[in-house]
Amino acid sequence: MNAIINGEPRQLAPDTTVADVVRSLTRAESGVAVAVNDEVVPKTDWARTVVSPDDRVDVLTAVQGG
Amino acid sequence: MTDAATGTTRADTFEDPLVIAGEKFHSRLIMGTGGAPSLHVLADALRASGTEMTTVAMRRVDPNAQGSVWDVLRETGVRPLPNTAGCFTAVDALRTARLGREALETNWVKLEVVADERTLLPDPVETLDAAERLVDEGFVVLAYTNDDPVLARRLAQVGCAAVMPLGAPIGSGMGIRNPHNIELIVEELDVPVILDAGIGTASDAALAMELGCDAVLLATAVTRAQDPVLMAHAMREAVSAGRRARLAGRIPIRRYAHASSPPREG
């Protein structure tokens, strides 16, 4: 299955969850937020939210700015 | 006024908190985190500035990043104020604000919707639209805006917790280009007015406070100074001095001398 993770196409195993995607990108346990197709997925739902084919998953964190 | 018993003056024990949306801050300097040469320098500058709240931007996670601004905030105890930097439309800003709220567990947001990359000037139409929608969603909105008294009034009317007019374009260091407009904004608004953007050096920050602003938000002036930690210290003192001068009430400007010593007799 293909999905767009932080703007890059990626091959994912079936049943990959948002929590799996986050773990693949960062070890940070706080200060991270996720949007799937521009909708925020609350942290409490990461483990039970399965990524669907062609989903756009964005994993964001705080950086220096402003 | 000096208390003979303790040697302390009124100025030493002066309580004058900044209150935004019911929350008290002892520092009237809000530092941004953008532009620091390293996270180590940023941490030292934040400490030297005495700031209690600092802006951060939301960006995609970089798997190769070494350390993070999030670690610096936890280490220094400074609370984060997520911003919507990089957004050009209200829709973008809403999405970024919601992500910031989720990541940083705060419903406070520095709303920043700019019109173009060259000037980074706020887009007034998108900013007002986004402010209204964010307030409706329960955000505490601190809105970055032009030095336009009418727009500032509109932002306060839709429920922004603070209005943050620019002194000059972001990162320009040109200081306060239209002090008259800043005074008009201060006179009219009941919510805190925070001078945001354009500060170049300590005298600019002091002037903002002398004009009656409630606080100053700056980043580049400190983070890109040759010695960021020393400049952070200077800004802390400038904001404090400007505030005290405002409260003290300056003397009127006169065209001719006004003797401060009594005339000599005979």
Coordinates of C-alpha atoms in Angstrom, one line a residue:
Chain A
M1 CA 0.0 0.0 0.0
N2 CA 1.2 3.5 -0.9
A3 CA 0.7 6.6 1.3
I4 CA 2.3 10.1 1.4
I5 CA 4.2 10.5 4.6
N6 CA 5.4 14.1 5.2
G7 CA 5.2 14.8 1.5
E8 CA 7.1 11.7 0.3
P9 CA 5.5 8.6 -1.2
R10 CA 6.1 5.5 1.0
Q11 CA 5.3 1.9 0.8
L12 CA 3.5 0.8 4.0
A13 CA 2.5 -2.7 5.3
P14 CA -1.2 -3.3 5.5
D15 CA -2.7 -2.2 8.9
T16 CA 0.0 0.3 9.5
T17 CA -1.3 2.7 12.2
V18 CA -0.6 6.4 12.7
A19 CA 1.4 5.4 15.8
D20 CA 3.6 3.2 13.6
V21 CA 4.3 6.1 11.2
V22 CA 5.2 8.4 14.1
R23 CA 7.6 5.9 15.6
S24 CA 9.3 5.5 12.2
L25 CA 10.1 9.2 12.1
T26 CA 10.8 10.2 15.7
R27 CA 11.6 8.9 19.1
A28 CA 9.9 12.0 20.7
E29 CA 7.0 11.0 22.9
S30 CA 5.6 14.6 23.2
G31 CA 5.6 17.8 21.2
V32 CA 4.4 15.9 18.1
A33 CA 1.1 16.3 16.2
V34 CA -0.4 14.3 13.3
A35 CA -2.8 15.2 10.5
V36 CA -4.2 12.7 8.1
N37 CA -5.6 14.4 4.9
D38 CA -5.4 17.7 6.8
E39 CA -7.5 16.6 9.7
V40 CA -5.7 16.4 13.1
V41 CA -5.7 13.0 14.7
P42 CA -5.6 13.3 18.5
K43 CA -2.7 11.4 20.2
T44 CA -5.2 9.2 21.9
D45 CA -6.4 7.9 18.5
W46 CA -3.0 7.2 17.0
A47 CA -2.8 3.5 17.9
R48 CA -6.2 2.7 16.5
T49 CA -6.1 4.9 13.4
V50 CA -5.1 2.7 10.4
V51 CA -3.5 4.5 7.4
S52 CA -5.5 3.9 4.2
P53 CA -4.1 3.8 0.7
D54 CA -3.2 7.2 -0.7
D55 CA -3.6 8.9 2.7
R56 CA -1.5 12.0 3.3
V57 CA 0.0 11.7 6.7
D58 CA 1.8 14.8 8.1
V59 CA 3.8 14.4 11.3
L60 CA 4.8 17.8 12.8
T61 CA 6.8 19.1 15.7
A62 CA 7.8 22.4 17.2
V63 CA 10.9 24.0 15.6
Q64 CA 12.6 27.3 16.0
G65 CA 10.5 30.1 14.6
G66 CA 8.7 33.4 15.1
Chain B
M1 CA 11.7 56.0 48.0
T2 CA 13.9 53.8 50.2
D3 CA 12.8 51.8 53.1
A4 CA 15.5 52.7 55.7
A5 CA 15.0 49.4 57.6
T6 CA 15.5 47.0 54.6
G7 CA 17.3 49.2 52.1
T8 CA 14.9 48.2 49.4
T9 CA 13.2 50.7 47.2
R10 CA 9.8 50.7 45.7
A11 CA 11.3 50.0 42.4
D12 CA 12.9 46.8 43.7
T13 CA 9.6 45.3 44.9
F14 CA 7.5 46.7 42.0
E15 CA 4.7 44.3 41.0
D16 CA 3.4 45.0 37.6
P17 CA 2.4 41.8 35.9
L18 CA 1.4 41.5 32.2
V19 CA -2.0 39.8 32.1
I20 CA -3.1 38.0 29.0
A21 CA -6.4 36.1 29.0
G22 CA -6.3 36.1 32.8
E23 CA -2.8 34.7 33.0
K24 CA 0.0 36.7 34.7
F25 CA 3.5 37.1 33.4
H26 CA 6.2 38.9 35.3
S27 CA 8.3 39.5 32.2
R28 CA 7.0 41.9 29.5
L29 CA 9.4 40.5 27.0
I30 CA 8.3 37.6 24.9
M31 CA 11.1 36.1 22.9
G32 CA 10.8 34.2 19.7
T33 CA 13.1 31.2 19.0
G34 CA 13.7 31.8 15.3
G35 CA 17.2 32.4 14.0
A36 CA 19.4 31.2 16.9
P37 CA 22.8 29.8 15.7
S38 CA 22.4 26.8 18.0
L39 CA 20.0 25.3 20.5
H40 CA 22.6 25.9 23.2
V41 CA 22.8 29.6 22.5
L42 CA 19.0 29.8 22.3
A43 CA 18.7 28.3 25.8
D44 CA 21.2 30.8 27.2
A45 CA 19.5 33.7 25.5
L46 CA 16.1 32.6 26.7
R47 CA 17.4 32.5 30.3
A48 CA 19.2 35.9 29.9
S49 CA 16.0 37.5 28.5
G50 CA 13.9 36.5 31.5
T51 CA 11.1 35.6 29.1
E52 CA 8.3 33.3 30.3
M53 CA 6.8 32.5 26.9
T54 CA 8.4 31.9 23.6
T55 CA 7.1 31.4 20.1
V56 CA 7.8 28.2 18.1
A57 CA 6.8 27.2 14.6
M58 CA 5.2 23.8 13.5
R59 CA 7.1 21.9 10.8
R60 CA 7.3 18.3 9.5
V61 CA 9.5 16.1 11.7
D62 CA 13.1 15.8 10.5
P63 CA 14.2 12.2 11.4
N64 CA 17.8 13.4 11.3
A65 CA 17.4 16.4 13.7
Q66 CA 19.8 16.6 16.6
G67 CA 18.0 17.8 19.7
S68 CA 14.9 20.0 19.5
V69 CA 13.5 23.3 20.5
W70 CA 11.0 21.3 22.6
D71 CA 13.9 19.9 24.7
V72 CA 15.1 23.5 25.2
L73 CA 11.7 24.6 26.4
R74 CA 11.5 21.8 28.9
E75 CA 15.0 22.5 30.1
T76 CA 14.5 26.2 30.6
G77 CA 10.8 26.0 31.8
V78 CA 9.7 28.6 29.2
R79 CA 6.2 28.0 28.0
P80 CA 5.7 27.6 24.3
L81 CA 3.5 29.8 22.2
P82 CA 2.9 27.9 18.9
N83 CA 2.6 30.2 15.9
T84 CA 1.2 29.9 12.4
A85 CA 4.3 31.2 10.7
G86 CA 4.5 30.2 7.0
C87 CA 0.7 30.4 6.5
F88 CA -0.7 32.5 3.7
T89 CA -4.4 31.8 4.1
A90 CA -6.9 31.5 7.0
V91 CA -7.4 27.9 6.1
D92 CA -3.7 27.1 6.4
A93 CA -3.5 29.0 9.7
L94 CA -6.4 27.1 11.2
R95 CA -4.9 23.8 10.3
T96 CA -1.5 24.8 11.7
A97 CA -3.1 26.2 14.9
R98 CA -4.9 22.9 15.5
L99 CA -1.7 21.0 15.1
G100 CA 0.2 23.3 17.5
R101 CA -2.6 22.9 20.0
E102 CA -2.3 19.1 19.8
A103 CA 1.5 18.9 19.8
L104 CA 2.1 21.5 22.6
E105 CA -1.0 21.0 24.6
T106 CA -2.0 24.7 24.7
N107 CA -4.9 26.5 23.2
W108 CA -2.8 29.7 22.9
V109 CA -1.7 30.6 19.4
K110 CA 0.2 33.4 17.8
L111 CA -1.8 34.0 14.7
E112 CA 0.5 35.0 11.8
V113 CA -0.9 35.1 8.2
V114 CA 1.5 36.8 5.8
A115 CA 0.8 38.1 2.3
D116 CA 4.1 37.3 0.5
E117 CA 7.6 36.1 1.1
R118 CA 9.4 39.3 0.2
T119 CA 7.8 41.6 2.8
L120 CA 6.2 39.0 5.2
L121 CA 3.6 41.7 5.9
P122 CA 0.4 40.4 7.5
D123 CA -2.5 39.8 5.2
P124 CA -5.3 41.8 6.9
V125 CA -8.2 40.0 5.3
E126 CA -7.0 36.5 6.0
T127 CA -5.8 37.5 9.5
L128 CA -9.1 38.8 10.6
D129 CA -11.0 35.8 9.1
A130 CA -8.7 33.4 10.8
A131 CA -8.8 35.3 14.1
E132 CA -12.6 35.1 14.2
R133 CA -12.7 31.4 13.4
L134 CA -9.9 30.5 15.9
V135 CA -11.7 32.4 18.7
D136 CA -14.9 30.5 17.9
E137 CA -12.9 27.3 18.2
G138 CA -11.8 28.2 21.7
F139 CA -8.3 29.4 21.0
V140 CA -6.6 32.2 22.9
V141 CA -5.5 34.3 19.9
L142 CA -2.6 36.7 20.0
A143 CA -2.8 38.2 16.5
Y144 CA 0.2 39.6 14.6
T145 CA -1.0 42.5 12.5
N146 CA 0.0 45.7 10.7
D147 CA 0.3 49.0 12.6
D148 CA -3.2 49.8 11.5
P149 CA -5.4 51.1 14.3
V150 CA -8.6 50.2 12.6
L151 CA -7.6 46.6 11.9
A152 CA -6.2 46.4 15.5
R153 CA -9.7 47.4 16.8
R154 CA -11.4 44.9 14.6
L155 CA -9.1 42.1 15.9
A156 CA -9.9 43.1 19.5
Q157 CA -13.6 43.1 18.6
V158 CA -13.6 39.6 17.3
G159 CA -12.1 38.4 20.6
C160 CA -8.3 38.3 20.3
A161 CA -6.7 38.1 23.7
A162 CA -3.8 40.4 22.5
V163 CA -3.1 42.4 19.4
M164 CA 0.4 42.5 18.1
P165 CA 1.2 45.3 15.7
L166 CA 4.5 45.3 13.9
G167 CA 7.1 48.1 14.3
A168 CA 8.6 47.2 10.9
P169 CA 8.8 44.1 8.7
I170 CA 9.9 40.8 10.4
G171 CA 13.7 40.6 10.8
S172 CA 14.2 44.1 9.3
G173 CA 15.5 45.7 12.5
M174 CA 14.1 49.1 11.3
G175 CA 12.5 49.8 14.7
I176 CA 9.1 51.5 15.0
R177 CA 8.3 53.2 11.7
N178 CA 5.0 54.7 12.8
P179 CA 5.0 55.5 16.5
H180 CA 1.9 57.6 16.1
N181 CA -0.1 54.6 14.9
I182 CA 1.2 52.5 17.8
E183 CA 0.0 55.2 20.2
L184 CA -3.4 55.2 18.6
I185 CA -3.7 51.5 18.9
V186 CA -2.6 51.6 22.6
E187 CA -5.1 54.4 23.4
E188 CA -8.0 52.5 22.0
L189 CA -7.6 48.8 22.8
D190 CA -8.6 47.2 26.1
V191 CA -6.6 44.0 25.4
P192 CA -2.8 44.0 25.7
V193 CA -0.9 45.5 22.8
I194 CA 2.4 43.7 22.1
L195 CA 4.8 45.3 19.7
D196 CA 5.9 42.5 17.4
A197 CA 8.5 42.6 14.7
G198 CA 11.0 45.2 13.6
I199 CA 12.9 45.7 16.8
G200 CA 16.6 46.2 16.0
T201 CA 18.2 47.2 19.3
A202 CA 17.4 48.0 22.9
S203 CA 16.2 51.6 22.3
D204 CA 13.5 50.3 20.0
A205 CA 12.2 48.0 22.7
A206 CA 12.3 50.8 25.2
L207 CA 10.4 53.1 22.8
A208 CA 7.7 50.5 22.3
M209 CA 7.1 50.4 26.1
E210 CA 7.3 54.2 26.4
L211 CA 4.6 54.5 23.7
G212 CA 2.4 52.4 26.0
C213 CA 2.7 48.9 24.6
D214 CA 2.1 46.2 27.2
A215 CA 4.9 44.0 26.0
V216 CA 7.4 43.4 23.3
L217 CA 7.9 40.3 21.1
L218 CA 11.2 39.9 19.4
A219 CA 13.5 37.2 18.1
T220 CA 15.9 38.2 15.3
A221 CA 17.3 41.3 17.2
V222 CA 18.6 38.8 19.9
T223 CA 19.2 35.6 18.0
R224 CA 21.1 37.2 15.1
A225 CA 23.0 39.7 17.3
Q226 CA 26.8 39.2 17.4
D227 CA 26.4 38.2 21.1
P228 CA 22.8 36.9 21.5
V229 CA 23.0 36.3 25.2
L230 CA 24.3 39.8 25.9
M231 CA 21.6 41.3 23.6
A232 CA 18.9 39.2 25.4
H233 CA 20.0 40.8 28.6
A234 CA 19.9 44.3 27.1
M235 CA 16.4 43.7 25.8
R236 CA 15.2 42.6 29.2
E237 CA 16.5 45.8 30.8
A238 CA 15.2 48.0 27.9
V239 CA 11.7 46.6 28.2
S240 CA 11.7 47.0 32.0
A241 CA 13.2 50.6 31.7
G242 CA 10.7 51.6 29.0
R243 CA 7.8 50.3 31.1
R244 CA 8.8 52.1 34.2
A245 CA 9.4 55.3 32.2
R246 CA 5.9 55.0 30.8
L247 CA 4.4 54.6 34.2
A248 CA 6.5 57.3 35.7
G249 CA 5.3 59.9 33.2
R250 CA 7.9 61.7 31.2
I251 CA 8.4 65.4 31.3
P252 CA 6.9 67.5 28.4
I253 CA 9.3 68.4 25.6
R254 CA 10.1 72.1 25.6
R255 CA 11.7 74.4 23.0
Y256 CA 13.9 76.3 25.5
A257 CA 15.7 75.5 28.7
H258 CA 14.0 75.1 32.0
A259 CA 16.5 75.7 34.8
S260 CA 16.8 72.9 37.3
S261 CA 18.8 75.0 39.8
P262 CA 17.4 78.0 41.6
P263 CA 18.6 81.4 40.1
R264 CA 21.6 83.0 41.9
E265 CA 20.7 85.9 44.1
G266 CA 22.3 89.4 43.7

